[in-house]
Amino acid sequence: MKNQEVSAIFRGIAELLEIKGDNPFRIRAYLRAAETIEGLEKDIQDYAAGERLEEIPGIGVDLANKIKEIIATGKCKYYEELKKLVPDTVVSMLEIPSVGPKTANLFFKELKIRSVDELKNAAKSGRLLTLPGIKQKTIENILKGIELLKKGKERMDLLTATTVAEVIVLELRRLRDVQIISAAGSLRRMKERVRDIDILAATKNPKKVSDAFINLPHVKRVLACGETKSSILTKDDVQVDLRVIDPKSYGAALVYFTGSKNHNIALRSRAIKMGCKINEYGVFNKKGLCLASKTEEEVYRSLRLDLIEPEMREDTGEIEAASKHILPKLIEIKDILGDLHAHTSYSDGKDTVEAMSQAAASLGYDYICLTDHSVSLKVANGLDTARLKKKRHELESVNKKLKNFRILFGSEVEIDSDGYIDYKNDILSGFDVVIAAIHSGFKQSRKQLTKRIVRACQNKHVHIIAHPTGKLWPTREPYDVDFKEIFKVARETNTALEINAHPYRLDLSDTASRLAKENKVPLAINTDSHATSHLAYMKFGVGLARRAWLEKDDVLNTLELDALLKAIKK
Ligand SMILES: [Zn+2]
Ligand SMILES: [Zn+2]
């Protein structure tokens, strides 16, 4: 489908027009067209082929011609010309949170600022203060935004990292010379951010495997190519290191290269205390005799430890637990029976009720809760009473079609600046599951934000608090709340906190989730899907939960439907 391509170009045009300070009606027309085309269920090419483009709301002759041009050539001349007028580097300023097209335009026109770096210098030197409407506070926000932007570029999110790693592992696994292959490093530990990707392959023919690796079609540049390690830069600028290992020391190497550094240090000191030595080749006794090397299990066993799951290897008590045989049995993706936070095209999701439910059923789930936004979240097309009614009817009819699967009627409701919910109680009581979230007023104090969440927990209709600290990668830091207080109230009121599995959120964090568990707070792992493809993000949430030492029983959506509905009751 060309729909995404066309709407991306229209959005780009709107952005450039806005930087230029063009007619707001024209800008709005491009934006609206972009949104409409994105939301079309049919392929835009079908409309073009039937000369029916102008039937689409908001598309006149001019836009219809541009759409035809994009379909035919993949480009739009008008867009290309606009790009010449506004340097790319100015557009790059828009990536800074708190810098919109209007301000970018102001910086460009008045001070000839053409890049993020130039903007940073101007902000520091005080030059920006000469501009109308720019205050000290604006400058502070810009500098903070630049910092966040740079930090974001340094590290990869888990979605990018797993996508790249999975493709490469899959291709190398096909080689006859590869006996075992696995990602290692922070990706294998499912850390929230990953700097580069480490892959380990066991082979008797290292040269052949390394050669195949550096000649993969994804390679943009070969950074290094040695006997045991090769590094490449992929076409998406991701660094991938491949280590080729003799199969007999694969387990030791996997422990070593999975880390974490602190975990490895702790293992080494344990080995020393036992009169042994551990390195990437194995565990050795004083005489240099190899005690274990082939599998991870053997390596840990030789140190009198149970096998420690990669996600727990952070030196936060796992070695002691493994030595006492009291490691938790971590939750697994197969334990998840449903997803309690997903959006449909009723609010800001891309897919219909039916498509989302079918997709969830095909994952083997028993249920999904469709939690479209509530009435006051206008930007996300929140539902008023009439549309709620319509959605409810649709749910009922789709529910009749699906066997052994249930769609729950839910909503993601707004916690307002005082902690109150935007739907009235009679509406709230009609939902199967209510999740409450903060989507505005993040800048309040720790005390106020805590109070808002506490009050939401105290609402007897609210079952889950979604993304409890509001962080959004790479631009929004988590807001500061008093977890001690929130955990206490959540437990007392039987309100669950969400582990949002979306790779840009992952909120609660791993450490906060572990604390929540220790405080006996109910937890749910949800994807916050806005399209059927997002349902697969569950694995990131489960990864985080495993880092938090969570077991099946700690997570609500491992329960069967009846038990779940009973468990969330207030
Ligand atoms: Zn939300
Ligand atoms: Zn949501």
XYZ file of C-alpha atoms and ligand atoms in Angstrom:
572
model
C 0.000 0.000 0.000
C 1.203 3.444 -0.878
C -0.993 5.103 1.753
C 1.817 5.561 4.286
C 4.153 6.896 1.629
C 1.665 9.508 0.440
C 0.710 10.617 3.932
C 4.374 10.879 4.974
C 5.068 13.221 2.064
C 1.980 15.306 2.862
C 3.058 15.581 6.466
C 6.517 16.629 5.296
C 4.977 19.318 3.113
C 2.879 20.609 6.011
C 5.951 20.757 8.225
C 7.967 22.714 5.674
C 5.078 25.078 4.963
C 4.811 25.731 8.654
C 8.516 26.498 8.957
C 8.116 28.902 6.048
C 5.190 30.544 7.804
C 2.786 29.747 4.958
C -1.001 30.074 4.891
C -2.411 28.105 7.850
C -5.369 26.835 5.820
C -3.052 25.257 3.292
C -0.991 23.668 6.069
C -4.143 22.313 7.676
C -5.314 20.907 4.338
C -2.128 18.864 3.929
C -2.257 17.632 7.511
C -5.878 16.632 7.238
C -5.264 14.857 3.940
C -2.316 12.997 5.514
C -4.491 11.843 8.401
C -7.355 10.776 6.158
C -5.120 8.809 3.805
C -3.392 7.106 6.712
C -6.764 6.004 8.035
C -8.113 4.676 4.725
C -8.884 1.023 4.800
C -8.371 0.616 1.078
C -5.244 1.081 -0.937
C -4.972 4.608 -2.292
C -3.833 3.134 -5.606
C -7.302 1.651 -6.039
C -8.830 5.112 -5.740
C -6.307 6.506 -8.218
C -6.882 3.705 -10.715
C -10.619 4.334 -10.665
C -10.176 8.135 -10.916
C -11.923 8.293 -7.539
C -9.358 10.188 -5.492
C -11.574 13.246 -5.210
C -14.205 11.156 -3.454
C -11.901 11.060 -0.458
C -12.899 13.847 1.962
C -10.495 16.791 1.780
C -8.898 15.766 -1.522
C -9.378 18.244 -4.372
C -7.896 18.384 -7.866
C -4.540 19.677 -6.703
C -3.964 17.041 -4.009
C -5.333 14.318 -6.277
C -2.709 15.207 -8.878
C 0.030 15.119 -6.284
C -1.140 11.704 -5.093
C -1.030 10.389 -8.665
C 2.467 11.803 -9.057
C 3.644 10.095 -5.856
C 2.125 6.782 -6.889
C 3.764 6.977 -10.312
C 7.203 8.336 -9.367
C 7.557 7.823 -5.617
C 8.231 11.551 -5.360
C 6.459 14.900 -5.315
C 8.066 17.780 -7.186
C 6.445 20.390 -4.966
C 7.879 18.696 -1.883
C 11.343 18.519 -3.444
C 11.204 22.240 -4.247
C 10.107 23.139 -0.734
C 12.960 21.082 0.663
C 15.393 23.223 -1.317
C 14.017 26.344 0.358
C 14.371 25.011 3.895
C 17.622 23.242 4.748
C 17.352 19.714 6.146
C 19.258 20.850 9.170
C 16.476 23.259 10.082
C 13.990 20.417 9.832
C 16.234 18.454 12.169
C 15.589 21.105 14.846
C 12.003 19.873 14.946
C 13.250 16.664 16.519
C 13.986 18.628 19.666
C 11.062 18.324 22.046
C 9.676 21.822 22.724
C 10.777 23.172 19.319
C 7.870 23.428 16.891
C 7.843 24.656 13.285
C 7.078 28.230 14.332
C 10.068 28.517 16.631
C 12.329 26.685 14.173
C 11.257 29.219 11.563
C 11.991 32.087 13.925
C 15.510 30.786 14.647
C 16.203 30.235 10.972
C 14.848 33.559 9.719
C 15.995 35.903 12.455
C 19.295 34.374 13.537
C 20.210 32.201 10.533
C 20.411 29.159 12.805
C 20.629 26.072 10.615
C 21.327 23.152 12.924
C 20.816 21.686 16.372
C 24.421 22.509 17.275
C 24.077 26.120 16.198
C 20.890 26.353 18.210
C 22.669 25.014 21.274
C 25.398 27.649 20.954
C 22.855 30.410 20.456
C 20.890 29.231 23.491
C 24.001 29.210 25.651
C 25.263 32.591 24.489
C 21.938 34.265 25.236
C 21.362 35.260 21.605
C 17.953 33.603 21.595
C 16.756 36.049 24.242
C 16.762 38.798 21.628
C 13.865 37.078 19.852
C 10.221 37.905 20.563
C 8.477 35.486 22.900
C 11.636 33.655 23.938
C 12.132 33.647 27.691
C 14.786 32.154 29.937
C 12.443 29.222 30.638
C 12.071 28.509 26.881
C 15.838 28.385 26.575
C 16.163 26.004 29.485
C 13.589 23.734 27.854
C 15.402 23.851 24.526
C 18.727 22.922 26.127
C 17.081 20.096 28.029
C 15.424 18.931 24.807
C 18.744 18.906 22.941
C 20.274 16.844 25.714
C 17.429 14.317 25.541
C 17.671 14.154 21.767
C 21.392 13.394 21.880
C 20.931 10.803 24.581
C 18.250 9.145 22.474
C 20.552 8.878 19.500
C 23.276 7.230 21.530
C 21.302 4.170 22.400
C 18.859 1.983 20.591
C 15.439 0.941 21.743
C 14.726 -2.769 22.060
C 12.456 -2.865 19.023
C 15.200 -1.665 16.690
C 17.764 -3.917 18.333
C 15.681 -7.096 18.244
C 14.563 -6.487 14.684
C 18.149 -6.142 13.451
C 19.428 -9.038 15.562
C 16.633 -11.414 14.570
C 17.232 -10.888 10.852
C 20.976 -11.476 11.136
C 20.674 -14.477 13.451
C 18.133 -16.019 11.091
C 20.384 -15.644 8.070
C 23.492 -16.970 9.784
C 21.584 -19.882 11.288
C 21.007 -21.128 7.761
C 24.732 -21.733 7.294
C 25.721 -25.345 7.672
C 28.858 -24.310 9.560
C 26.912 -22.602 12.341
C 26.112 -25.054 15.146
C 24.481 -22.699 17.637
C 23.861 -18.984 17.433
C 22.435 -16.461 19.862
C 22.360 -12.775 20.641
C 24.368 -11.904 23.745
C 25.045 -8.689 25.669
C 22.424 -6.282 26.933
C 19.982 -7.320 24.210
C 19.879 -10.867 25.561
C 19.369 -9.428 29.036
C 16.462 -7.418 27.549
C 17.837 -4.194 28.879
C 15.692 -1.237 27.971
C 18.388 0.400 25.858
C 21.087 -1.269 23.838
C 24.226 0.346 22.491
C 25.240 -2.262 19.943
C 24.342 -5.823 19.113
C 26.512 -8.800 20.076
C 25.980 -12.126 18.378
C 27.758 -15.350 19.254
C 28.076 -18.283 16.867
C 29.530 -21.698 17.637
C 31.424 -23.064 14.651
C 34.327 -25.237 13.604
C 34.822 -23.018 10.592
C 35.163 -19.451 11.905
C 36.529 -17.959 8.703
C 33.607 -19.102 6.606
C 31.029 -17.794 9.091
C 32.773 -14.444 9.492
C 32.973 -14.045 5.728
C 29.294 -14.761 5.356
C 28.543 -12.219 8.081
C 30.448 -9.323 6.546
C 28.871 -10.065 3.173
C 25.250 -9.995 4.369
C 22.994 -7.766 2.271
C 22.303 -5.505 5.293
C 25.919 -4.421 5.613
C 26.707 -0.798 4.914
C 30.275 -0.839 6.138
C 32.639 -3.440 7.590
C 34.216 -1.940 10.713
C 36.510 -4.819 11.601
C 37.171 -8.334 10.463
C 39.360 -10.524 12.636
C 39.841 -14.179 13.467
C 37.370 -14.269 16.317
C 35.422 -11.035 15.993
C 33.949 -9.053 13.120
C 31.971 -5.829 13.268
C 29.664 -4.270 10.757
C 27.483 -1.231 10.460
C 24.063 -2.057 9.023
C 22.234 0.116 6.540
C 20.278 1.518 9.512
C 23.569 2.492 11.172
C 23.389 -0.176 13.844
C 26.683 -1.735 14.917
C 26.651 -5.513 15.066
C 29.563 -7.572 16.418
C 29.836 -11.252 15.648
C 32.077 -13.513 17.697
C 32.881 -16.951 16.390
C 33.483 -19.496 19.126
C 34.715 -23.056 19.249
C 31.622 -25.150 20.126
C 33.387 -26.685 23.115
C 33.599 -23.318 24.912
C 30.318 -21.854 23.692
C 28.617 -21.883 27.115
C 31.468 -20.073 28.833
C 31.630 -17.522 26.037
C 27.886 -16.952 26.194
C 28.031 -16.286 29.939
C 31.000 -13.988 29.437
C 29.542 -11.953 26.554
C 26.032 -11.789 27.963
C 27.296 -9.994 31.069
C 26.408 -7.858 32.795
C 29.804 -6.620 33.782
C 28.778 -6.630 37.441
C 27.392 -10.137 37.204
C 30.641 -11.346 35.653
C 32.722 -9.701 38.366
C 30.610 -11.429 41.003
C 31.025 -14.781 39.229
C 34.775 -14.271 39.049
C 35.113 -13.520 42.737
C 32.975 -16.558 43.577
C 35.248 -18.699 41.398
C 38.337 -17.333 43.115
C 36.876 -18.110 46.549
C 36.333 -21.658 45.340
C 39.941 -21.850 44.170
C 38.971 -21.689 40.490
C 39.224 -19.318 37.589
C 36.490 -18.336 35.104
C 36.931 -16.682 31.714
C 35.366 -16.815 28.262
C 36.860 -20.274 27.645
C 35.568 -22.038 30.720
C 35.881 -22.633 34.449
C 39.298 -24.012 35.418
C 40.708 -25.454 38.626
C 44.097 -24.632 40.133
C 45.858 -27.137 37.948
C 44.333 -25.541 34.837
C 41.932 -28.399 34.270
C 38.729 -27.311 32.540
C 35.716 -28.056 34.764
C 32.990 -26.671 32.512
C 32.704 -24.763 29.239
C 30.259 -26.241 26.781
C 26.907 -25.050 28.108
C 25.865 -22.215 30.409
C 24.220 -24.685 32.735
C 27.505 -26.555 33.207
C 29.373 -23.321 33.820
C 26.971 -22.221 36.567
C 26.822 -25.711 38.033
C 30.606 -25.852 38.320
C 30.320 -22.769 40.530
C 27.613 -24.553 42.552
C 24.896 -22.288 41.150
C 21.575 -22.931 39.452
C 21.301 -21.630 35.920
C 20.538 -17.913 36.101
C 18.264 -16.491 33.403
C 19.970 -13.786 31.318
C 17.488 -11.069 32.361
C 18.504 -11.503 36.013
C 22.245 -11.211 35.479
C 22.747 -7.770 37.010
C 24.318 -8.661 40.371
C 21.251 -7.694 42.335
C 21.001 -10.796 44.472
C 20.700 -13.457 41.774
C 23.964 -15.210 42.634
C 23.012 -15.652 46.256
C 19.556 -16.891 45.245
C 21.099 -19.327 42.739
C 23.451 -20.678 45.383
C 20.531 -21.311 47.723
C 18.363 -22.754 44.937
C 15.679 -20.150 45.509
C 15.682 -18.366 42.149
C 12.174 -17.377 41.061
C 10.565 -19.209 38.180
C 10.315 -16.235 35.859
C 7.192 -15.416 33.905
C 7.260 -16.452 30.238
C 5.482 -15.115 27.194
C 3.347 -18.256 27.015
C 1.900 -17.438 30.445
C 0.196 -14.331 29.070
C -3.474 -15.010 28.291
C -4.570 -11.585 27.115
C -3.783 -7.939 26.609
C -5.634 -5.333 28.635
C -4.625 -2.120 26.880
C -5.148 -1.686 23.135
C -6.673 0.954 20.885
C -8.830 0.644 17.798
C -9.832 3.014 15.040
C -12.567 4.276 17.364
C -9.906 6.494 18.945
C -6.331 6.766 17.662
C -5.608 3.139 16.716
C -5.111 2.106 13.098
C -7.150 -1.093 13.062
C -10.762 -2.021 13.613
C -12.294 -3.836 16.571
C -12.524 -6.989 14.508
C -8.949 -6.825 13.192
C -7.491 -6.211 16.653
C -9.489 -9.056 18.169
C -8.642 -11.522 15.410
C -4.977 -10.645 15.774
C -5.109 -11.187 19.541
C -6.932 -14.492 19.109
C -4.349 -15.669 16.611
C -1.631 -15.049 19.220
C -3.369 -17.689 21.296
C -4.872 -15.221 23.758
C -8.184 -15.793 25.524
C -9.130 -12.112 25.669
C -8.264 -8.563 24.742
C -9.511 -5.381 26.314
C -10.067 -2.602 23.789
C -9.394 0.570 25.702
C -9.989 3.496 23.409
C -9.369 6.976 24.736
C -11.998 8.825 26.717
C -13.942 11.913 25.809
C -11.575 14.640 26.974
C -8.525 13.433 25.040
C -9.498 15.295 21.886
C -6.160 14.842 20.091
C -6.639 11.090 20.248
C -10.265 11.253 19.113
C -11.663 10.275 22.533
C -15.153 8.752 22.607
C -18.316 10.566 23.665
C -21.407 8.736 24.928
C -22.896 8.177 21.486
C -19.731 6.631 20.083
C -19.271 4.519 23.219
C -22.683 3.047 22.577
C -21.807 2.310 18.973
C -18.549 0.666 20.000
C -20.315 -1.445 22.579
C -22.745 -2.755 19.953
C -19.925 -3.562 17.587
C -18.061 -5.414 20.334
C -21.098 -7.510 21.065
C -21.553 -8.514 17.458
C -17.851 -9.354 16.954
C -17.872 -11.271 20.227
C -20.611 -13.496 18.822
C -18.389 -14.411 15.877
C -15.316 -15.382 17.900
C -15.035 -18.744 19.555
C -13.166 -19.215 22.826
C -12.224 -15.578 22.839
C -13.689 -12.535 24.536
C -13.357 -8.866 23.739
C -13.615 -6.812 26.884
C -15.151 -3.356 26.778
C -12.616 -0.940 28.198
C -11.410 2.599 28.152
C -8.202 4.467 28.815
C -9.561 7.388 30.788
C -7.939 10.703 31.656
C -6.701 11.534 35.122
C -7.225 15.298 35.249
C -4.929 17.769 36.990
C -6.641 17.087 40.334
C -6.819 13.325 39.977
C -10.436 13.066 38.842
C -11.586 10.947 35.904
C -13.257 12.473 32.867
C -16.189 10.035 32.506
C -19.013 10.068 35.024
C -19.516 7.087 37.319
C -22.519 5.695 35.454
C -20.404 5.450 32.302
C -17.376 4.080 34.136
C -19.414 1.323 35.739
C -20.358 0.064 32.274
C -16.817 -0.938 31.345
C -15.294 -4.343 32.009
C -11.884 -2.791 32.593
C -10.969 0.857 33.162
C -7.384 1.966 32.851
C -6.553 5.476 33.926
C -3.653 7.527 32.656
C -2.040 10.918 32.815
C -1.593 12.449 29.375
C -1.249 16.098 30.312
C 0.124 18.340 33.028
C 3.347 16.367 33.461
C 5.096 19.420 34.794
C 3.310 19.416 38.124
C 5.267 18.837 41.299
C 6.063 15.371 42.664
C 3.448 15.937 45.334
C 0.708 16.917 42.905
C 1.469 14.092 40.463
C 1.485 11.561 43.285
C -1.820 12.941 44.551
C -3.375 12.588 41.092
C -2.405 8.919 40.828
C -3.430 8.200 44.402
C -6.847 9.752 43.801
C -7.247 7.741 40.596
C -6.451 4.552 42.540
C -9.083 5.513 45.081
C -11.726 5.710 42.350
C -13.612 2.452 42.703
C -14.099 2.179 38.932
C -10.404 2.386 38.034
C -8.712 -1.010 37.719
C -5.300 -0.205 36.274
C -3.005 2.819 36.129
C -1.427 2.908 32.667
C 2.208 3.890 32.041
C 2.587 5.205 35.594
C 5.519 7.585 35.053
C 4.652 8.853 31.589
C 8.103 8.443 30.080
C 8.287 8.320 26.320
C 11.453 7.411 24.489
C 13.466 9.325 23.454
C 11.951 12.656 24.324
C 10.083 12.500 27.602
C 11.729 11.669 30.898
C 9.661 9.886 33.558
C 7.943 12.255 35.919
C 8.836 12.117 39.535
C 6.319 10.417 41.805
C 6.392 9.009 45.315
C 6.306 5.281 44.636
C 6.171 4.375 48.294
C 2.876 6.207 48.616
C 1.511 4.931 45.286
C 2.401 1.312 46.058
C 0.688 1.568 49.407
C -2.535 2.994 47.984
C -2.492 0.675 44.959
C -2.274 -2.338 47.232
C -4.949 -1.058 49.616
C -7.372 -0.190 46.813
C -6.560 -3.248 44.675
C -5.507 -1.081 41.749
C -3.006 -2.633 39.366
C -0.038 -0.778 37.957
C 0.804 -1.334 34.345
C 4.037 -2.518 32.841
C 3.579 -0.898 29.467
C 5.299 -3.183 26.956
C 5.603 -0.624 24.195
C 9.337 -0.392 23.473
C 9.198 3.410 23.686
C 7.567 3.299 27.098
C 8.565 0.258 29.211
C 7.022 1.956 32.184
C 7.038 0.932 35.109
C 10.754 0.363 34.886
C 12.376 -2.927 35.875
C 13.520 -1.652 39.259
C 10.146 -0.063 40.036
C 8.344 -3.264 39.014
C 10.516 -5.311 41.311
C 9.737 -2.961 44.172
C 6.054 -3.111 43.291
C 6.162 -6.889 43.536
C 7.898 -6.699 46.908
C 5.096 -4.378 48.017
C 2.467 -6.857 46.801
C 1.031 -4.461 44.229
C -0.975 -6.137 41.451
C 0.658 -5.740 38.026
C -0.483 -6.105 34.432
C 1.677 -6.268 31.309
C -0.012 -4.505 28.394
C 1.115 -3.476 24.932
C -0.866 -0.235 24.466
C -1.182 -1.359 20.841
C -2.313 1.162 18.267
C -2.171 -1.402 15.425
C -2.373 -5.183 15.172
C 1.383 -5.435 14.667
C 2.004 -3.816 18.069
C 0.454 -6.758 19.915
C 3.789 -8.512 19.434
C 5.422 -5.962 21.755
C 4.269 -8.152 24.644
C 7.697 -9.819 24.563
C 9.346 -6.541 25.614
C 7.023 -6.214 28.579
C 7.637 -9.803 29.589
C 11.385 -9.182 29.208
C 11.107 -6.244 31.578
C 9.026 -8.293 33.996
C 11.706 -10.987 33.990
C 14.320 -8.344 34.756
C 12.080 -7.447 37.697
C 12.079 -11.098 38.865
C 8.330 -11.410 38.295
C 6.660 -14.787 38.246
C 3.442 -15.825 36.575
C 1.383 -15.228 39.696
C 2.539 -11.637 39.976
C 0.832 -10.648 36.722
C -2.942 -10.272 36.331
C -3.193 -11.068 32.642
C -1.842 -14.558 33.156
C -5.217 -15.342 34.731
C -8.079 -16.964 32.900
C -10.883 -14.567 32.078
C -13.238 -15.295 34.985
C -10.444 -15.252 37.492
C -9.136 -12.033 36.016
C -12.469 -10.236 36.276
C -12.773 -11.414 39.847
C -9.242 -10.378 40.733
C -9.598 -6.803 39.512
C -12.846 -6.200 41.383
C -12.706 -3.431 43.935
Zn -1.860 6.354 27.268
Zn -3.044 3.745 25.432
